[in-house]
Coordinates of N, CA and C in Angstrom, one line a residue:
Chain O
S1 N 104.8 90.7 90.4 CA 104.9 91.4 91.3 C 105.0 93.3 90.8
Q2 N 104.2 94.5 91.7 CA 104.1 95.4 90.9 C 105.4 95.9 90.8
T3 N 106.0 96.5 90.2 CA 106.8 97.4 90.4 C 107.6 99.5 89.6
I4 N 107.6 99.7 90.3 CA 107.8 101.4 89.1 C 109.1 101.4 89.0
H5 N 109.1 102.4 87.9 CA 110.4 102.8 87.2 C 111.2 104.2 87.0
Q6 N 111.6 105.0 87.7 CA 111.8 106.2 87.1 C 112.9 106.8 87.0
W7 N 113.4 107.6 86.0 CA 114.3 108.4 85.2 C 114.4 109.4 84.9
P8 N 115.6 109.7 84.8 CA 117.0 109.8 85.5 C 116.6 109.3 87.0
A9 N 118.0 109.5 87.8 CA 117.9 109.8 89.0 C 118.3 110.8 89.4
T10 N 119.3 111.6 88.7 CA 119.7 112.6 88.9 C 119.9 113.6 87.6
L11 N 119.7 114.6 87.4 CA 119.4 115.7 86.6 C 120.2 117.1 86.2
V12 N 120.8 117.5 86.1 CA 121.4 119.0 86.0 C 121.1 119.8 84.9
Q13 N 119.7 120.6 84.8 CA 119.7 121.4 83.7 C 120.2 122.7 83.7
P14 N 120.1 123.5 82.4 CA 120.4 124.6 82.7 C 118.8 125.7 82.4
V15 N 118.8 126.7 83.2 CA 117.4 127.6 83.2 C 117.4 128.0 81.7
G16 N 116.0 127.8 81.4 CA 115.4 127.7 80.0 C 115.6 126.2 79.2
S17 N 115.9 125.2 79.8 CA 116.1 124.3 78.5 C 115.2 123.4 79.3
P18 N 114.5 122.3 78.4 CA 113.5 121.8 78.4 C 113.7 120.3 79.6
L19 N 112.1 119.9 80.2 CA 112.6 118.9 80.9 C 111.8 117.0 80.5
S20 N 112.2 116.6 80.5 CA 111.5 115.5 80.4 C 111.6 114.4 81.6
L21 N 110.4 113.9 82.5 CA 111.3 112.8 83.2 C 110.0 111.9 83.0
E22 N 110.8 110.7 83.1 CA 109.5 109.5 82.4 C 109.0 108.4 83.6
C23 N 108.5 108.0 84.0 CA 108.0 107.0 85.1 C 107.0 105.8 84.3
T24 N 107.6 104.9 85.2 CA 106.5 103.3 84.3 C 106.4 102.8 85.4
V25 N 104.8 101.8 85.3 CA 104.6 100.6 86.1 C 104.6 99.7 86.0
E26 N 104.3 98.4 85.8 CA 104.8 97.2 85.8 C 104.3 96.0 86.5
G27 N 103.3 95.4 86.5 CA 102.7 94.3 87.3 C 101.3 94.6 87.7
T28 N 100.9 96.0 87.0 CA 99.4 95.8 87.1 C 99.2 96.9 85.9
S29 N 97.4 97.3 86.3 CA 96.7 98.2 85.0 C 95.9 98.9 85.3
N30 N 95.7 100.0 84.7 CA 94.6 101.0 84.8 C 94.8 101.6 86.6
P31 N 96.4 102.0 86.8 CA 96.7 102.3 88.0 C 96.5 104.0 88.2
N32 N 96.4 104.1 89.3 CA 96.5 106.2 89.2 C 97.7 106.3 89.4
L33 N 98.4 107.5 89.1 CA 99.6 108.1 88.7 C 99.6 109.4 89.3
Y34 N 100.8 109.8 90.4 CA 100.9 110.7 90.7 C 102.3 111.3 90.0
W35 N 102.8 112.2 90.7 CA 104.2 113.4 90.6 C 103.9 114.2 92.0
Y36 N 105.1 113.8 92.3 CA 105.2 115.0 93.8 C 106.4 115.3 93.3
R37 N 106.6 116.5 93.9 CA 107.4 117.4 93.8 C 108.3 117.7 95.9
Q38 N 109.3 117.5 96.4 CA 109.9 117.7 97.1 C 110.8 118.5 97.6
A39 N 110.7 119.6 98.2 CA 111.4 120.5 98.0 C 112.4 120.6 99.6
A40 N 113.6 121.0 99.6 CA 114.5 120.5 100.3 C 114.1 121.1 102.0
G41 N 114.3 120.0 102.8 CA 113.4 120.1 103.9 C 111.7 120.6 104.1
R42 N 111.1 120.3 103.0 CA 110.1 120.2 102.7 C 109.1 119.2 102.7
G43 N 107.8 119.2 102.7 CA 106.9 117.8 102.8 C 106.7 117.8 101.3
L44 N 105.9 116.7 100.9 CA 106.0 116.1 99.5 C 104.7 117.0 99.2
Q45 N 105.2 117.4 98.0 CA 103.5 118.5 97.2 C 103.3 117.6 96.1
L46 N 101.9 117.3 96.2 CA 101.2 116.9 94.7 C 101.0 117.8 93.6
L47 N 101.9 117.7 92.3 CA 101.6 117.7 91.3 C 100.5 118.0 90.3
F48 N 100.7 116.5 90.2 CA 99.4 115.9 88.9 C 99.0 114.9 89.1
Y49 N 98.0 114.4 89.1 CA 97.5 112.9 89.3 C 96.8 112.6 87.5
S50 N 96.7 111.3 87.6 CA 96.3 110.6 86.3 C 95.3 109.5 86.8
V51 N 94.0 109.7 86.8 CA 93.2 108.1 86.7 C 92.8 107.3 85.3
G52 N 93.5 107.7 84.0 CA 93.5 107.2 83.3 C 94.1 107.7 81.9
I53 N 94.4 107.1 80.8 CA 95.2 107.8 79.3 C 94.3 108.6 79.4
G54 N 95.2 110.0 79.1 CA 95.2 111.5 78.3 C 94.2 111.9 79.6
Q55 N 94.3 111.3 80.9 CA 93.0 111.9 81.5 C 94.4 112.8 82.8
I56 N 94.3 113.8 82.8 CA 95.5 115.0 83.6 C 95.0 116.0 84.3
S57 N 94.9 116.1 86.1 CA 94.7 116.7 87.4 C 95.6 117.6 87.5
S58 N 96.3 118.5 87.6 CA 97.2 119.8 88.2 C 96.2 119.4 89.7
E59 N 97.5 119.4 90.8 CA 97.0 120.2 92.0 C 97.5 122.1 91.5
V60 N 98.5 122.1 91.5 CA 99.2 123.7 91.6 C 99.4 124.2 90.0
P61 N 99.2 125.5 90.0 CA 99.7 125.6 88.4 C 101.3 126.2 88.3
Q62 N 101.5 126.0 87.8 CA 102.8 125.9 87.8 C 103.7 126.0 86.5
N63 N 105.1 125.4 86.7 CA 105.8 125.8 85.1 C 105.7 124.8 84.0
L64 N 105.4 123.3 84.9 CA 105.6 122.2 84.5 C 103.9 121.7 84.2
S65 N 104.2 120.4 83.2 CA 103.1 119.7 82.9 C 103.2 118.4 82.5
A66 N 102.0 117.5 82.5 CA 102.2 116.1 82.9 C 101.5 115.1 81.8
S67 N 102.1 114.1 80.9 CA 101.2 113.4 80.6 C 101.0 112.3 80.1
R68 N 99.7 111.3 80.0 CA 99.8 109.7 80.1 C 99.7 109.1 78.5
P69 N 100.6 109.0 78.1 CA 100.5 108.8 76.5 C 100.4 107.1 76.7
Q70 N 100.7 106.2 77.5 CA 100.5 104.9 77.8 C 99.9 104.4 79.2
D71 N 98.7 103.7 79.0 CA 98.2 103.2 80.6 C 99.3 103.1 81.6
R72 N 100.2 102.9 81.8 CA 101.2 102.3 82.8 C 102.7 103.6 82.0
Q73 N 102.5 104.4 81.8 CA 103.2 105.9 81.7 C 102.5 107.0 81.7
F74 N 103.6 107.4 82.9 CA 103.1 108.8 83.1 C 104.8 109.9 83.2
I75 N 104.5 111.1 82.1 CA 105.4 112.1 81.7 C 105.4 113.1 82.5
L76 N 106.4 113.5 83.4 CA 106.7 115.2 83.6 C 107.5 115.7 82.8
S77 N 107.3 117.1 82.2 CA 107.7 117.8 81.0 C 107.9 119.0 81.9
S78 N 108.5 119.8 81.2 CA 108.5 121.7 80.9 C 109.3 122.3 80.0
K79 N 108.8 123.0 79.5 CA 109.5 123.8 77.9 C 110.6 124.2 78.7
K80 N 110.6 125.6 79.4 CA 111.6 126.2 79.6 C 111.7 126.3 81.5
L81 N 112.7 125.4 82.1 CA 112.9 125.2 83.4 C 113.5 126.5 83.9
L82 N 112.5 126.5 85.2 CA 113.2 128.1 86.0 C 114.1 127.1 87.6
L83 N 114.7 128.5 87.7 CA 115.4 127.7 89.2 C 114.9 127.2 89.9
S84 N 113.5 128.1 90.6 CA 112.5 127.4 91.2 C 112.1 125.8 91.1
D85 N 112.3 125.1 89.8 CA 112.0 124.1 89.7 C 112.7 122.8 90.2
S86 N 114.3 123.6 91.0 CA 114.8 122.4 91.4 C 113.9 121.6 92.9
G87 N 114.6 120.4 92.2 CA 113.7 120.0 93.7 C 113.9 118.1 93.6
F88 N 113.5 117.2 94.1 CA 113.3 115.8 94.5 C 111.9 116.0 93.9
Y89 N 111.9 115.1 92.4 CA 110.3 114.6 91.8 C 110.3 113.4 92.4
L90 N 108.8 113.0 92.4 CA 108.8 111.5 93.0 C 107.3 111.0 92.3
C91 N 107.3 110.2 91.7 CA 106.4 109.2 91.1 C 105.8 108.3 91.5
A92 N 104.3 107.7 91.6 CA 103.7 107.2 92.5 C 102.8 106.6 92.3
W93 N 102.6 105.3 92.2 CA 101.1 104.5 91.9 C 100.5 104.3 92.8
S94 N 98.8 104.1 93.0 CA 98.1 103.2 93.5 C 96.9 102.6 93.0
S95 N 96.4 101.7 93.6 CA 95.4 101.0 92.7 C 94.3 101.6 92.4
F96 N 93.3 101.1 91.1 CA 92.2 102.3 90.9 C 91.3 102.4 91.9
G97 N 90.6 103.7 91.8 CA 89.9 103.9 92.8 C 90.7 104.3 94.2
G98 N 91.9 104.2 94.3 CA 92.5 104.6 95.3 C 92.4 104.1 96.7
R99 N 92.0 103.2 96.8 CA 91.5 103.2 98.2 C 93.0 102.3 99.3
T100 N 94.0 101.7 98.0 CA 95.0 100.9 98.9 C 96.0 102.5 99.1
E101 N 97.9 102.0 99.5 CA 98.3 103.0 99.4 C 99.1 102.9 98.2
A102 N 99.9 104.0 98.9 CA 100.5 104.3 97.4 C 102.0 104.0 97.0
F103 N 102.6 103.4 96.4 CA 104.2 103.3 95.7 C 105.4 104.1 95.2
F104 N 106.0 103.7 95.6 CA 107.0 105.6 95.0 C 107.7 104.9 94.6
G105 N 108.3 105.7 93.3 CA 109.3 105.7 92.5 C 111.1 106.0 93.4
Q106 N 112.0 106.1 93.0 CA 112.9 105.9 93.4 C 113.5 107.7 93.5
G107 N 112.7 108.3 92.8 CA 112.7 109.6 92.7 C 114.2 110.3 92.0
T108 N 114.3 111.6 91.4 CA 114.8 112.2 90.4 C 115.1 113.8 91.1
R109 N 116.5 113.6 91.5 CA 116.8 114.9 91.8 C 117.5 115.5 90.8
L110 N 116.3 116.7 90.5 CA 116.6 117.6 89.2 C 117.6 119.1 89.7
T111 N 118.2 119.4 89.6 CA 118.9 120.7 90.2 C 119.0 121.6 88.5
V112 N 118.4 122.9 88.7 CA 118.5 123.9 87.6 C 119.0 124.7 88.0
V113 N 120.2 124.9 87.0 CA 121.5 125.9 87.4 C 121.4 127.5 86.5
Chain U
K1 N 91.1 123.9 105.8 CA 92.2 123.2 104.9 C 92.8 122.0 105.5
N2 N 93.1 121.0 104.7 CA 93.5 120.2 104.5 C 95.3 119.8 105.3
Q3 N 95.4 119.5 106.3 CA 97.2 119.7 106.8 C 97.7 119.0 107.9
V4 N 98.9 118.3 107.4 CA 99.2 117.5 108.7 C 100.7 117.7 109.0
E5 N 100.9 118.1 110.7 CA 102.1 117.9 110.9 C 102.7 117.4 111.7
Q6 N 104.0 117.7 112.0 CA 104.5 116.4 112.3 C 105.6 117.0 113.4
S7 N 105.9 116.3 114.0 CA 106.8 116.6 115.4 C 107.8 115.7 116.0
P8 N 108.7 115.7 116.6 CA 109.6 116.9 116.0 C 110.8 117.3 114.6
Q9 N 110.8 118.2 114.6 CA 110.9 118.7 112.9 C 111.8 117.2 113.0
S10 N 113.5 117.4 113.4 CA 114.4 116.4 114.0 C 114.5 115.7 115.0
L11 N 115.2 115.1 115.3 CA 115.6 113.8 116.5 C 117.3 113.4 116.5
I12 N 117.7 112.7 117.6 CA 119.3 112.6 117.4 C 118.9 111.6 119.1
I13 N 119.1 110.3 118.7 CA 119.1 109.3 119.1 C 120.5 108.5 119.6
L14 N 120.5 107.7 120.6 CA 121.9 106.8 120.4 C 120.9 105.2 120.1
E15 N 121.9 104.8 119.3 CA 121.5 103.0 118.9 C 121.3 102.3 120.3
G16 N 119.7 101.6 120.4 CA 119.6 101.0 120.6 C 118.4 101.4 122.0
K17 N 118.1 103.0 121.5 CA 117.2 103.8 122.7 C 115.9 104.0 121.4
N18 N 114.6 104.2 122.5 CA 113.1 103.9 121.6 C 113.0 105.6 121.6
C19 N 112.0 105.6 120.6 CA 111.4 107.5 120.6 C 110.7 107.0 119.5
T20 N 109.6 108.2 119.9 CA 108.1 108.4 119.7 C 107.8 109.8 118.3
L21 N 107.7 109.7 117.3 CA 107.0 110.1 116.2 C 106.1 111.2 116.6
Q22 N 105.5 112.3 116.8 CA 104.3 112.8 116.5 C 103.2 113.1 115.1
C23 N 102.2 112.9 115.0 CA 101.9 113.4 113.8 C 100.0 114.4 114.3
N24 N 99.9 114.9 113.8 CA 98.7 115.5 113.7 C 97.7 116.3 112.7
Y25 N 96.8 116.4 112.4 CA 96.2 116.2 111.4 C 94.6 116.8 111.3
T26 N 94.2 117.8 110.6 CA 93.1 118.4 110.6 C 92.7 117.3 108.9
V27 N 92.3 117.1 108.1 CA 91.8 116.1 106.9 C 90.6 115.9 106.7
S28 N 90.1 116.2 105.8 CA 88.4 115.6 106.2 C 88.2 115.5 104.1
P29 N 87.3 114.4 104.1 CA 87.1 113.3 104.7 C 88.3 112.7 105.0
F30 N 88.2 111.8 106.1 CA 89.6 111.0 106.9 C 89.2 109.2 106.0
S31 N 90.4 109.1 105.3 CA 90.5 107.8 104.9 C 91.2 106.7 105.6
N32 N 92.5 106.9 105.8 CA 93.3 106.1 106.3 C 94.9 107.1 106.6
L33 N 95.6 106.6 107.4 CA 97.3 107.1 107.8 C 97.7 106.2 107.4
R34 N 98.8 106.6 106.9 CA 99.9 106.3 107.0 C 101.4 106.7 107.4
W35 N 102.3 105.7 108.2 CA 103.8 106.2 107.9 C 104.5 105.3 107.1
Y36 N 105.6 106.6 106.5 CA 106.6 106.1 105.2 C 107.8 106.4 106.1
K37 N 108.7 105.8 105.6 CA 110.3 106.1 105.7 C 110.9 106.3 104.2
Q38 N 111.7 107.6 104.4 CA 112.1 108.3 103.3 C 113.7 107.6 103.7
D39 N 114.5 107.3 102.9 CA 115.9 107.0 103.2 C 116.8 108.4 102.0
T40 N 117.2 108.8 102.2 CA 118.2 110.3 101.8 C 118.1 109.9 100.5
G41 N 117.7 111.3 99.7 CA 117.6 110.4 98.1 C 117.2 109.3 96.9
R42 N 115.7 108.8 98.2 CA 115.1 107.9 98.0 C 113.7 108.1 97.8
G43 N 112.8 106.8 97.3 CA 111.9 107.3 97.3 C 110.9 106.8 98.9
P44 N 110.1 107.3 99.0 CA 109.1 107.3 100.9 C 108.9 105.0 100.2
V45 N 108.7 104.2 101.6 CA 108.2 103.1 101.8 C 107.5 103.1 102.7
S46 N 106.5 102.5 102.8 CA 105.4 102.2 104.0 C 105.8 101.3 104.7
L47 N 105.8 102.2 105.8 CA 105.3 101.0 107.1 C 104.3 100.5 107.9
T48 N 103.3 102.0 107.7 CA 101.6 101.1 108.5 C 100.8 102.2 107.4
I49 N 99.5 101.5 107.8 CA 98.8 102.0 107.1 C 97.3 101.7 108.0
M50 N 96.5 102.6 108.4 CA 95.9 102.1 109.6 C 94.9 103.1 109.2
T51 N 93.0 102.6 109.0 CA 91.9 102.8 108.9 C 91.5 103.9 109.9
F52 N 90.3 104.2 110.0 CA 89.3 104.7 111.0 C 89.4 103.7 112.2
S53 N 88.9 102.9 112.1 CA 88.9 101.9 113.4 C 89.9 100.8 114.0
E54 N 91.0 101.4 113.2 CA 92.6 100.8 113.7 C 93.0 101.7 114.6
N55 N 93.4 101.4 116.2 CA 94.1 102.0 116.9 C 95.6 102.3 117.0
T56 N 96.0 100.8 116.7 CA 97.9 100.2 116.9 C 98.2 99.4 115.5
K57 N 98.9 99.5 115.0 CA 99.7 98.7 114.1 C 101.2 98.5 114.4
S58 N 101.5 97.4 114.4 CA 103.0 97.0 114.1 C 103.5 96.7 113.0
N59 N 105.0 97.2 113.0 CA 105.7 96.6 111.6 C 107.2 96.2 112.5
G60 N 107.2 94.7 113.0 CA 108.5 95.2 113.3 C 108.6 95.6 114.7
R61 N 109.9 96.6 114.2 CA 109.9 97.3 115.4 C 109.5 98.7 115.9
Y62 N 108.2 98.6 114.6 CA 107.9 99.9 114.4 C 106.1 100.1 115.1
T63 N 105.8 100.9 115.8 CA 104.6 100.8 116.3 C 104.0 101.9 116.1
A64 N 102.4 102.0 115.3 CA 102.2 102.9 115.4 C 100.6 103.0 115.5
T65 N 100.1 104.4 116.6 CA 99.0 104.7 116.7 C 98.2 105.5 116.3
L66 N 96.7 105.9 116.1 CA 95.7 106.5 115.8 C 94.9 106.8 116.4
D67 N 94.5 108.1 117.5 CA 93.8 108.3 117.9 C 92.5 109.5 116.6
A68 N 91.8 108.9 116.4 CA 91.0 109.3 115.5 C 89.9 110.3 116.3
D69 N 89.5 110.2 117.4 CA 89.0 111.6 117.6 C 89.9 112.7 118.2
T70 N 91.3 112.6 118.3 CA 91.4 114.0 118.4 C 92.8 114.3 117.4
K71 N 92.7 113.2 116.5 CA 93.1 113.1 115.2 C 94.8 113.6 115.5
Q72 N 95.2 112.3 116.2 CA 96.7 112.4 116.3 C 97.5 111.2 116.4
S73 N 98.5 110.9 115.7 CA 99.3 109.6 115.7 C 100.6 109.8 115.6
S74 N 101.1 108.7 116.3 CA 102.3 108.4 116.6 C 102.9 107.1 115.9
L75 N 104.2 107.1 116.1 CA 105.1 106.3 115.4 C 106.2 106.4 116.6
H76 N 106.2 104.6 117.0 CA 107.0 104.6 118.1 C 108.4 103.0 117.4
I77 N 109.5 103.4 117.5 CA 110.5 102.9 117.2 C 111.2 102.6 118.5
T78 N 111.4 101.4 118.4 CA 111.8 100.1 119.7 C 112.8 99.7 119.6
A79 N 114.2 99.8 120.4 CA 115.4 99.5 119.8 C 115.7 99.9 118.6
S80 N 116.4 101.3 119.0 CA 116.5 102.3 117.6 C 118.1 101.3 116.9
Q81 N 118.0 101.1 115.6 CA 119.4 100.3 115.1 C 120.1 101.4 114.0
L82 N 121.1 101.9 113.9 CA 121.5 102.7 112.8 C 121.1 103.2 111.6
S83 N 120.3 101.8 110.9 CA 119.8 102.1 109.8 C 118.6 102.3 109.6
D84 N 118.0 102.8 110.8 CA 116.2 103.6 110.9 C 116.8 105.0 110.9
S85 N 118.2 105.6 110.9 CA 118.1 106.9 110.3 C 117.6 107.0 109.2
A86 N 116.6 108.0 108.9 CA 115.9 108.4 108.1 C 114.9 109.6 107.8
S87 N 113.8 109.7 107.4 CA 113.2 111.0 107.5 C 111.5 110.1 107.7
Y88 N 110.9 110.8 108.6 CA 109.6 109.2 108.6 C 108.5 110.6 108.3
I89 N 107.8 110.0 107.3 CA 106.8 110.9 106.7 C 105.7 110.0 107.4
C90 N 104.6 111.2 107.5 CA 103.1 111.1 108.3 C 102.5 111.5 106.7
V91 N 101.6 110.4 106.5 CA 100.4 110.6 105.4 C 99.2 110.6 105.6
V92 N 98.1 111.4 105.2 CA 96.7 111.4 105.7 C 96.3 111.4 104.1
S93 N 95.7 110.3 104.1 CA 94.7 109.8 102.6 C 92.9 110.4 102.8
T94 N 92.5 111.3 102.0 CA 91.6 111.1 101.5 C 90.8 111.2 100.5
L95 N 90.0 111.0 100.2 CA 89.0 110.2 99.3 C 88.5 111.6 98.0
S96 N 89.2 111.8 97.2 CA 88.8 113.4 95.9 C 88.5 113.1 94.8
G97 N 87.4 112.6 94.6 CA 86.7 112.6 93.0 C 87.4 111.2 92.7
G98 N 87.2 110.4 93.3 CA 87.7 108.7 93.3 C 89.2 108.7 93.1
Y99 N 90.2 109.3 93.1 CA 91.4 109.2 93.3 C 91.7 109.7 95.4
N100 N 92.9 108.8 95.2 CA 93.4 108.6 96.8 C 94.0 110.1 96.7
K101 N 93.7 111.3 97.8 CA 94.9 112.2 97.5 C 95.0 112.2 99.0
L102 N 96.6 112.4 98.5 CA 97.1 112.0 100.1 C 98.2 113.8 100.5
I103 N 97.8 113.9 101.5 CA 98.1 115.1 102.1 C 99.2 114.5 103.3
F104 N 100.4 115.0 103.0 CA 102.1 115.0 103.5 C 102.2 115.9 104.6
G105 N 103.2 114.8 105.7 CA 103.4 116.0 106.4 C 104.9 116.3 106.1
A106 N 105.5 117.1 106.7 CA 107.1 117.2 106.1 C 107.7 116.5 107.0
G107 N 107.6 115.7 107.6 CA 108.6 114.8 108.2 C 109.4 114.9 109.6
T108 N 109.5 113.8 109.9 CA 110.6 114.0 111.1 C 111.8 113.6 110.4
R109 N 112.9 114.2 111.1 CA 114.4 113.7 110.0 C 114.8 112.4 111.8
L110 N 115.3 111.5 111.5 CA 115.8 111.1 112.7 C 117.1 110.6 112.2
A111 N 118.1 110.7 113.0 CA 119.3 110.3 113.0 C 119.9 109.5 114.5
V112 N 120.2 108.3 114.2 CA 120.4 107.2 114.9 C 121.7 107.3 115.2
H113 N 122.7 107.5 116.2 CA 124.3 107.4 116.4 C 124.9 106.4 117.4
P114 N 126.2 105.8 117.2 CA 126.1 104.8 117.6 C 126.8 105.1 119.2

């Protein structure tokens, strides 16, 4: 069966520090991968999606970047965190072609102080 | 603009009661509509997924309906339990550039009280 792992679960970082969140998927190959952010009391906002290794598309301009160094690994990064980067970050995957549902990781609660 | 709107924003009901959550969308082209349950601090978990031709789909005590003409969906929860307390998110999928772009509603926060 397919599983998705996302870590860390919680993170408190000072303003201006770097960020690296990692997401890995098991039990499938060539998945579509997504990073979402959920601000308090708001819906999920798509940040990045990837349909293959090294292929990253950004949905909104921001202080973050994403990379996909391996087929089932998706990394969310920032060189210098801002207070506004605080939120709940979710990684998700769906089958190639994206015609089935998306499966989500457990999320990372990021607090920038 | 692709949008998904949910109502009510929050809801409190007593254990054992039924409730219905609403979702209106303006997404084109439409691929499918999903309802997710999200416990606090966790990732969303899928409850139902419906395509254009499906009007009703059930998953235990959860029943989702879809009216593709009026672009409305509802999620009915029967005989609520304390464990139903969570956010319920309506998500409409559209195909864009070969990938499944998901448009999320803001969710309805349901609290079930004993």
